[in-house]
XYZ file of C-alpha atoms in Angstrom:
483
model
C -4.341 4.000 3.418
C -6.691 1.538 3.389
C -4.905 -1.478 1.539
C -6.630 -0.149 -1.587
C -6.064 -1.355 -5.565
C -7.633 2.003 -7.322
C -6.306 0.943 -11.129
C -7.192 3.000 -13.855
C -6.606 1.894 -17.950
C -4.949 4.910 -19.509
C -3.761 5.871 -22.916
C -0.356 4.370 -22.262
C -2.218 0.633 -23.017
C -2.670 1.032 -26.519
C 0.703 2.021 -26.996
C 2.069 -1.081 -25.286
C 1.592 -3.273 -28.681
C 4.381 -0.502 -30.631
C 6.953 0.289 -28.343
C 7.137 -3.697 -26.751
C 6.560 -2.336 -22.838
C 3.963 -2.700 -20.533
C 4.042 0.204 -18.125
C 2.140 0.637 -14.656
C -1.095 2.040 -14.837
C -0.922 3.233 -11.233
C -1.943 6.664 -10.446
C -0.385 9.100 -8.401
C -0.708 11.057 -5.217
C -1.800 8.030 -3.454
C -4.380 6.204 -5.402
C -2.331 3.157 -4.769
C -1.148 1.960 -1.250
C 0.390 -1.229 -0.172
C 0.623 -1.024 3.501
C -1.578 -3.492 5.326
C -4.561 -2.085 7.624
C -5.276 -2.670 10.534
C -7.904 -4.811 11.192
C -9.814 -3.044 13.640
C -10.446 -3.754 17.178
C -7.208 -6.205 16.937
C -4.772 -5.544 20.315
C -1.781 -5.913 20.779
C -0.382 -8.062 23.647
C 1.678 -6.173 26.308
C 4.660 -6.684 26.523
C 5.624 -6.196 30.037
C 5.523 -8.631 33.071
C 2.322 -10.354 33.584
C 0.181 -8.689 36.118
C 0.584 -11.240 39.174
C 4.736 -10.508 39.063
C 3.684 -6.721 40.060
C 2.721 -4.808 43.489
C -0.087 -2.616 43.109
C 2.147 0.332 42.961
C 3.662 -0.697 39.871
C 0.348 -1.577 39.020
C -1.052 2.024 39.348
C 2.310 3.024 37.746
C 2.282 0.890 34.685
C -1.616 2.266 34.249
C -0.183 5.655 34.419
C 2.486 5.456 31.505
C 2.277 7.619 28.614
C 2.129 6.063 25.380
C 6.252 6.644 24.634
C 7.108 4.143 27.614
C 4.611 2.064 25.879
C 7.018 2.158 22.570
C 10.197 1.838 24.230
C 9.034 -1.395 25.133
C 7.769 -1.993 22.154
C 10.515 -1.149 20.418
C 12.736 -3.011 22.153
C 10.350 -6.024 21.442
C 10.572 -4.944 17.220
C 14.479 -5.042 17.453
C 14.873 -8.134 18.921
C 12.859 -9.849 16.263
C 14.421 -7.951 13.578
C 17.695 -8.577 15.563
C 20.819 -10.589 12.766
C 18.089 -10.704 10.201
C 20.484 -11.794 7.393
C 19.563 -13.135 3.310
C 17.845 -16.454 3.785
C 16.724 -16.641 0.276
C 16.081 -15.873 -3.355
C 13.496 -15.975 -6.008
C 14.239 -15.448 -9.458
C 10.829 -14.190 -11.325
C 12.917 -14.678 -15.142
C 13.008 -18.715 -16.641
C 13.353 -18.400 -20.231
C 12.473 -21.958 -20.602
C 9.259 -21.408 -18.342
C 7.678 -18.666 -20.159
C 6.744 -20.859 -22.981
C 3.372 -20.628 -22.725
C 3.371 -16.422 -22.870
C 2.618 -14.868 -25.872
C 3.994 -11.629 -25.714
C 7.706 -10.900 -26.020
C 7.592 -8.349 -23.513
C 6.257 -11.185 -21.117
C 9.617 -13.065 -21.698
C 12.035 -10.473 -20.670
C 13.476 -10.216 -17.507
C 11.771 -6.775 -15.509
C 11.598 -5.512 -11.764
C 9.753 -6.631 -9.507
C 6.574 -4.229 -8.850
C 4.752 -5.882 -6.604
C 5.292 -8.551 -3.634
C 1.999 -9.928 -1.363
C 2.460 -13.059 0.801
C -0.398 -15.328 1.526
C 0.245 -18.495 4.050
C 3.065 -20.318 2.343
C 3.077 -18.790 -0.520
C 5.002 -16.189 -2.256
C 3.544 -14.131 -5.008
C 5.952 -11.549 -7.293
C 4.727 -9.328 -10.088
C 7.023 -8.083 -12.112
C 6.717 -4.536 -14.421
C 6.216 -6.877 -17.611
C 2.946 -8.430 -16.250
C 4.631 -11.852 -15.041
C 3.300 -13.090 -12.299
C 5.083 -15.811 -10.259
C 4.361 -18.151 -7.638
C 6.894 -19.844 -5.224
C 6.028 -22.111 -2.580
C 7.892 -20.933 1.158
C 8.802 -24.418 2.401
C 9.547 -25.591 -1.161
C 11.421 -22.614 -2.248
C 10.291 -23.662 -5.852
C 7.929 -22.284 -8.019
C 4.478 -23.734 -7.997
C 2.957 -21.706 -11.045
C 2.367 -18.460 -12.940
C -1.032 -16.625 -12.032
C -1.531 -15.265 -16.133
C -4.051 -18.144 -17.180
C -3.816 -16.958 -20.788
C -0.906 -16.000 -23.631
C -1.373 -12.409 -23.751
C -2.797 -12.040 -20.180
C -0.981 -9.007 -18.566
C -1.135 -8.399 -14.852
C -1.366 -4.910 -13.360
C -1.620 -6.046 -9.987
C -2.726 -8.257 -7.184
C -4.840 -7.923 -3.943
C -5.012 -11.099 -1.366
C -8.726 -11.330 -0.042
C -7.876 -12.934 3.413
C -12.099 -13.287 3.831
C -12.273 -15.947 1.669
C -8.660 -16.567 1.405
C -8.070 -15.740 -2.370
C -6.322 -13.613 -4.652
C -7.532 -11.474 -7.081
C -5.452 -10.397 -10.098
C -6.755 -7.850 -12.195
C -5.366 -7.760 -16.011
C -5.106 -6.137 -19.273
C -5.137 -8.393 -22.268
C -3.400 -7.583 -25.612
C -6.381 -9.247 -27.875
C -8.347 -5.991 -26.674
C -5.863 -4.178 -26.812
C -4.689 -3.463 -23.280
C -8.150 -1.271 -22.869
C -10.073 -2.927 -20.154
C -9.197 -4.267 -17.114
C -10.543 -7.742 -16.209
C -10.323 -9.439 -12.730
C -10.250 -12.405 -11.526
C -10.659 -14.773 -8.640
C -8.162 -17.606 -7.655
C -8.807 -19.584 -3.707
C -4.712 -20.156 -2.313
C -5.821 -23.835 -2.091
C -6.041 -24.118 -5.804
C -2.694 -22.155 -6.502
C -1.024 -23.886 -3.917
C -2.124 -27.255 -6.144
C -0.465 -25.400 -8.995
C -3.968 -24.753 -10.811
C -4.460 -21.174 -11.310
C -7.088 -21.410 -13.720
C -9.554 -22.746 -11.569
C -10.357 -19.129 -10.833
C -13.130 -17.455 -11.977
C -13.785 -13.814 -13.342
C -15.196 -10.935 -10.797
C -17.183 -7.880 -12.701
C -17.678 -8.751 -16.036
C -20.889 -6.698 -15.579
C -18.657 -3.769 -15.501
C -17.121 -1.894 -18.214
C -13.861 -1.432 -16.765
C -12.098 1.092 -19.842
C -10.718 4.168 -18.692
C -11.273 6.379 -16.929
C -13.046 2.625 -15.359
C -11.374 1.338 -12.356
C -11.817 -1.063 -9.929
C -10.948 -0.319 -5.517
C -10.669 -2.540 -3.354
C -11.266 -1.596 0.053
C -9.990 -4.270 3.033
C -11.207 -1.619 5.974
C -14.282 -2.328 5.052
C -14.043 -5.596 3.245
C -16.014 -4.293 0.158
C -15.450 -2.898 -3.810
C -16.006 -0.320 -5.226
C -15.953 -0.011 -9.448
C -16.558 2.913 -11.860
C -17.748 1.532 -15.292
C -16.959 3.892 -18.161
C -19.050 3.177 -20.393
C -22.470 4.000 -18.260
C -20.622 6.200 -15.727
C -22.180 4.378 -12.892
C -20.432 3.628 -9.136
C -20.775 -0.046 -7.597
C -20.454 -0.898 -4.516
C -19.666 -5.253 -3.942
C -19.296 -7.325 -0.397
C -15.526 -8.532 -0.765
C -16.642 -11.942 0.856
C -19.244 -12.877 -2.146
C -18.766 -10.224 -4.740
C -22.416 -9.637 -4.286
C -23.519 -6.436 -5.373
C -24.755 -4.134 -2.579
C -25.843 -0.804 -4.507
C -24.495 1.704 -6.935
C -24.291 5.613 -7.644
C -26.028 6.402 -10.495
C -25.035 10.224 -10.630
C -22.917 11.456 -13.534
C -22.078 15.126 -11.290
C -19.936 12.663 -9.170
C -16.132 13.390 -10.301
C -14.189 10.932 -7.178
C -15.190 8.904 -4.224
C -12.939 8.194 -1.139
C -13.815 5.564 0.950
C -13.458 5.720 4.909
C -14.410 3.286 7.536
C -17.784 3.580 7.145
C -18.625 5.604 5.076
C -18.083 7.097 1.658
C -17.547 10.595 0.670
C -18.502 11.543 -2.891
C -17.018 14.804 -4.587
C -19.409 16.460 -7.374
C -18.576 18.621 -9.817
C -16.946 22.179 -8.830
C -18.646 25.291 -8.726
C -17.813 28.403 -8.826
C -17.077 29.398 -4.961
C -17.706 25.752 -3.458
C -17.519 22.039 -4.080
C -20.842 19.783 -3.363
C -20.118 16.656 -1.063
C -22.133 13.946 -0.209
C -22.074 11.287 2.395
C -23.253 7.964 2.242
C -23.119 4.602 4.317
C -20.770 2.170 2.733
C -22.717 -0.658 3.951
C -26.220 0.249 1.730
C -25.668 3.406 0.178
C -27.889 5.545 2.930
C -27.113 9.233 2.700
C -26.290 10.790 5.649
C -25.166 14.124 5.012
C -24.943 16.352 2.544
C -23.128 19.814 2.567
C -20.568 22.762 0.485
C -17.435 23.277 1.127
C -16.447 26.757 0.137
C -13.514 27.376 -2.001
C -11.375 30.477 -3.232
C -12.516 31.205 -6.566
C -9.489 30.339 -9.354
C -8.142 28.511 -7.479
C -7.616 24.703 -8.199
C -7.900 22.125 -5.734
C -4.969 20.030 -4.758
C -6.789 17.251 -2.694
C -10.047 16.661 -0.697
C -9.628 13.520 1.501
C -12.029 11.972 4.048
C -10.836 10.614 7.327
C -13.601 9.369 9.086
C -15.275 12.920 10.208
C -12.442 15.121 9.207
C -12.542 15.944 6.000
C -8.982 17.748 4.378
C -9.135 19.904 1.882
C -6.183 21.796 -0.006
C -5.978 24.308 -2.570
C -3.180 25.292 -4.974
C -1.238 28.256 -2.363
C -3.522 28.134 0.546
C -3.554 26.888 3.785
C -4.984 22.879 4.510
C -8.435 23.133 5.942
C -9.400 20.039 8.376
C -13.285 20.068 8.821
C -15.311 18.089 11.491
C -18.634 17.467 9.582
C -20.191 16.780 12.138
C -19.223 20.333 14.281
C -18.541 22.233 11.221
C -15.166 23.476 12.958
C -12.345 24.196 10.661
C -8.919 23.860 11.497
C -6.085 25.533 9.213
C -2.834 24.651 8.842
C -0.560 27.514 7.656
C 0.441 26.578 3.249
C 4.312 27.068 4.572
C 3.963 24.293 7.332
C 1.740 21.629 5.315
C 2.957 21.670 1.554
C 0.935 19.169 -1.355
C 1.817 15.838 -0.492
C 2.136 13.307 -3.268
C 0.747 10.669 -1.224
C -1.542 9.899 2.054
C -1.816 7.001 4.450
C -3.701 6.943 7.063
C -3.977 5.324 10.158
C -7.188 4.264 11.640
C -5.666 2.803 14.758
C -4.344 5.843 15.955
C -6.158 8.729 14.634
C -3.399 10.001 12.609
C -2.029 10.207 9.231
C 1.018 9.758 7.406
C 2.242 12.528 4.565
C 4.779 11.462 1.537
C 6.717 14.172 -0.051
C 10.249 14.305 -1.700
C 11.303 11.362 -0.181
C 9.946 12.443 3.884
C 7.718 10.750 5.551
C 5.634 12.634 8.230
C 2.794 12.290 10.557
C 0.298 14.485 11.562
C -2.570 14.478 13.993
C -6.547 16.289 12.541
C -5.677 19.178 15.068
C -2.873 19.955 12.117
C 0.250 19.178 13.824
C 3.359 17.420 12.787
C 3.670 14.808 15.280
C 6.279 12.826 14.345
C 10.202 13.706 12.502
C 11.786 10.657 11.847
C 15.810 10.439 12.640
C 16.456 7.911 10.153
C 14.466 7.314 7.127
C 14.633 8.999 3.679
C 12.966 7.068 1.361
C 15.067 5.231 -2.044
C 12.611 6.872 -4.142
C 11.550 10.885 -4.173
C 8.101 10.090 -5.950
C 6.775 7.563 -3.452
C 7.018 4.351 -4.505
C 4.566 2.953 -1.936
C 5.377 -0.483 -2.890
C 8.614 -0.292 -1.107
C 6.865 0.794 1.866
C 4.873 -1.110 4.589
C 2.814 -0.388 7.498
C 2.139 -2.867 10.122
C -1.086 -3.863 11.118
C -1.124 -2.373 14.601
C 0.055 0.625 12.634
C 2.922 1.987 14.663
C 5.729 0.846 12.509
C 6.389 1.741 8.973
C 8.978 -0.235 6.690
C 11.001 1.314 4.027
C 13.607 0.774 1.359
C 15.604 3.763 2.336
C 19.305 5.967 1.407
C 21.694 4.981 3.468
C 21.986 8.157 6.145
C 23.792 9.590 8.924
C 22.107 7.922 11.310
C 23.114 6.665 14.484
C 22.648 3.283 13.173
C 24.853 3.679 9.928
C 28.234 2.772 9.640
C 30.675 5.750 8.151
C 31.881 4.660 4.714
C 31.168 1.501 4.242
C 33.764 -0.468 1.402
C 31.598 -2.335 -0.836
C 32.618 -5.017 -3.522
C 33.834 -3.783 -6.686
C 31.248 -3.981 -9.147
C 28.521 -2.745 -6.341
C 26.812 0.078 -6.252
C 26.362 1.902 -3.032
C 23.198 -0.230 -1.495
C 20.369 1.166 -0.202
C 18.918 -0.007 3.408
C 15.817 -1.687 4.932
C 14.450 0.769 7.807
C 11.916 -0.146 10.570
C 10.713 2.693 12.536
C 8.175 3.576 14.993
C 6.035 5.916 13.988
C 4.683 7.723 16.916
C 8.653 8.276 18.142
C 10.431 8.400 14.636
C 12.758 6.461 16.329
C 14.972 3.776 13.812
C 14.279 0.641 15.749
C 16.255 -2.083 13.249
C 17.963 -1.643 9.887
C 18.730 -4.628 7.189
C 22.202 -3.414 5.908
C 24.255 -4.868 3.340
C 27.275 -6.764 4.765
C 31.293 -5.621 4.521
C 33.779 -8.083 2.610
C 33.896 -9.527 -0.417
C 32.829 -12.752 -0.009
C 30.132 -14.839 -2.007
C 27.570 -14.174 0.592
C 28.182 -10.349 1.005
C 28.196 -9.669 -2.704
C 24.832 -11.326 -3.414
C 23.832 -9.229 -0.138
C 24.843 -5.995 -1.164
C 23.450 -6.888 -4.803
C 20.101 -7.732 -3.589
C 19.868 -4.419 -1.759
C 20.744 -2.170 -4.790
C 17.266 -0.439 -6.544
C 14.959 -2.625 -4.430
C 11.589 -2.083 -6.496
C 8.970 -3.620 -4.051
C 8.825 -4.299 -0.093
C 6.713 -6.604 1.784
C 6.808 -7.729 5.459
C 5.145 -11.227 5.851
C 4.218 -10.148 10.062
C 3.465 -14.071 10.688
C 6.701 -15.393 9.398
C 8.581 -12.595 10.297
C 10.341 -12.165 7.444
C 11.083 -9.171 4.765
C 10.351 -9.641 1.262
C 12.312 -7.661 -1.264
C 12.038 -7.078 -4.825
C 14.836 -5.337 -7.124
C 15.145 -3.953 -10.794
C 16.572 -7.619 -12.257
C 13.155 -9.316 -11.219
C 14.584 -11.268 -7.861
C 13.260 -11.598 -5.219
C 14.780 -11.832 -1.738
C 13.768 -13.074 1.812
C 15.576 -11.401 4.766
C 15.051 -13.385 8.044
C 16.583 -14.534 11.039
């Protein structure tokens, strides 16, 4: 996806106060994804022998190879780096002695990790509760907590590398967990251990449910639905300036492309009115129906630059070209409902989430890619535990342990352990496993808090210019897996 925060307050905030838990907001089927874009037009250095070490013929030759010699290389390039990557370190996200200043019990109590972005030096965990912590890299010790006030609790975070800040957007329990507020923080001032030196984004906006608030890095803008007037915004990510809105109360969703934005009006009877408009000032530039089987509901319409995919309950996926008007169907028994999307601008193709598979398909409707290796932990898609690489050909997962070729048979862990899960790194345009983090054999100090940190991981984050992994787990900890 595009690295997108689409947060929406639901009922389940004003029961937080009763039952003493604050639970994640996120929606489903992919509203949520945590997987880094690419920014676009970036390249990736080759990596075979500079040009002056080669004849022409190899020359010609090199010119001439298909993209999979392209990926054995490159492969070969992600498994040396991810070559004896071992646990370097850990952060614990629970101090009972620092939570004094939190108001709320639930704050104090230890909870998984939900949520892991890294930003220069610094490391910043959210945990399930609404804690959000803030260790320092070269340090290893904590330089603050990002909730400015008592009963400030975090849903999540977004790191807005334009003007290197990060936003956290919160619920607060003295309005009752119903709007969501956000707020602005540069690195330089967290890094000084001064998160209050922030200041709040929006507070134009009624942000209640159904309110939310996207943030779009393709693009580097933000989008926000206010409740209360049912009116679309659309702000620069660099100033927060406000660029235009949608005043149209027939418009049920928008989806955001490179671009452009596509927004979905109400259904009719036999068709569904779409719309769409320049991201950068709100232009229209087309308009159009989609036709529909009557009584039938509709399991997804997504935009991908001039594609448009459209699903209905028990029929086959439609891919339109706007621009042609050429359809494209995918037979229902070949392309089931996914619960999630992501996809990838780089390469024209998208990835599908379902029951714990990962696939990816190209907009002529055809599976691409079967990965040999890599079943995901969790069956519902926990896109936090899974990250895509900004040149967007290899996708990191917290995995089940398989029969791979890269997976020892029966492995003896320590008493007391539960059967770990693994870190996978695979190419996507092979489904090849290029490198696995494993937890170690023996019984030893080192192995145990190994195989520990790799039970339930919640939350997965690959830091690309330290090269390291960033893991998360059910106890609040968080782990960094380097070499």
């Amino acid at each position: 996806s595009s690295a997108e925060a689409h947060l929406a307050c639901e009922d389940w905030c004003k029961a937080c106060a009763m039952d003493g838990h604050a639970r994640s907001p996120r929606p489903q089927a992919g509203k949520r994804v945590m997987g880094v874009p690419a920014e676009t037009g970036k390249k990736r250095r080759p990596l075979a022998r500079d040009d002056e070490e080669l004849s022409t013929t190899q020359k010609l030759a090199r010119r001439e190879c298909d993209w999979k010699g392209r990926n054995r290389r490159n492969g070969a390039h992600v498994r040396e780096k991810l070559r004896n990557f071992g646990l370097r370190q850990e952060y614990d996200t629970h101090d009972p002695s620092g939570h004094e200043m939190l108001e709320l019990p639930f704050l104090k109590k230890r909870s998984r990790i939900v949520e892991i972005v890294a930003a220069n030096d610094l490391v910043f965990a959210l945990a399930h509760s609404g804690v959000c912590v803030v260790f320092h890299r070269t340090t290893n010790k904590r330089v603050c907590y990002l909730n400015v006030h008592k009963d400030e609790v975090i849903r999540s975070l977004f790191y807005n590398k334009s003007c290197n800040a990060v936003i956290t957007v919160s619920v607060y329990a003295s309005e009752n967990y119903s709007s969501l507020k956000c707020r602005s923080v540069p690195v330089e001032f967290i890094r000084r251990g001064q998160p209050d030196a922030g200041f709040p984004l929006f507070e134009s906006e009624s942000l209640k449910w159904p309110g939310f608030v996207e943030f779009d890095d393709v693009n580097g803008k933000v989008l926000t639905f206010s409740a209360l007037d049912s009116i679309y915004k659309v702000f620069d990510l660099k100033n927060y300036n406000l660029l235009f809105e949608i005043r149209d109360k027939r418009v049920q969703e928008i989806k955001i492309s490179p671009g452009i934005m596509l927004l979905i009006f109400e259904r009719m009877a036999n068709h569904v009115p779409l719309k769409i408009l320049s991201i950068e000032d709100g232009t229209e530039l087309k308009a159009f129906n989609h036709l529909l089987h009557r009584n039938k509901k509709i399991d997804f319409i997504e935009q991908f630059n001039e594609k448009l995919l459209v699903k209905q309950e028990n029929e086959n996926l439609q891919i339109l070209d706007v621009l042609s008007g050429k359809v494209t169907e995918v037979n229902r028994t070949e392309f089931m409902t996914p619960s999630a999307f992501i996809f990838l601008y780089e390469n024209q193709l998208f990835l599908t989430f379902r029951e714990s598979t990962v696939g990816v398909w190209n907009f002529k409707g055809e599976l691409v890619t079967s990965f040999e290796d890599h079943l995901l932990w969790h069956p519902d898609c926990n896109t936090n535990n899974i990250y895509i690489n900004t040149g967007q050909d290899m996708i990191i997962s917290y995995c089940r342990s398989g029969d791979g070729e890269h997976d020892r048979l029966r492995r003896p862990y320590s008493r007391g352990c539960k059967a770990p899960g693994s870190i996978n790194v695979s190419n996507i345009l092979t489904g090849r496993c290029l490198a696995k983090i494993q937890a170690p054999e023996g019984g030893s100090e080192a192995d145990v808090r190994a195989q520990q940190a790799l039970e339930e991981v919640t939350a997965l984050f690959y830091d690309e210019e330290r090269n390291e992994v960033l893991t998360g787990n059910k106890t609040g900890v968080v782990h960094v897996w380097t070499n």
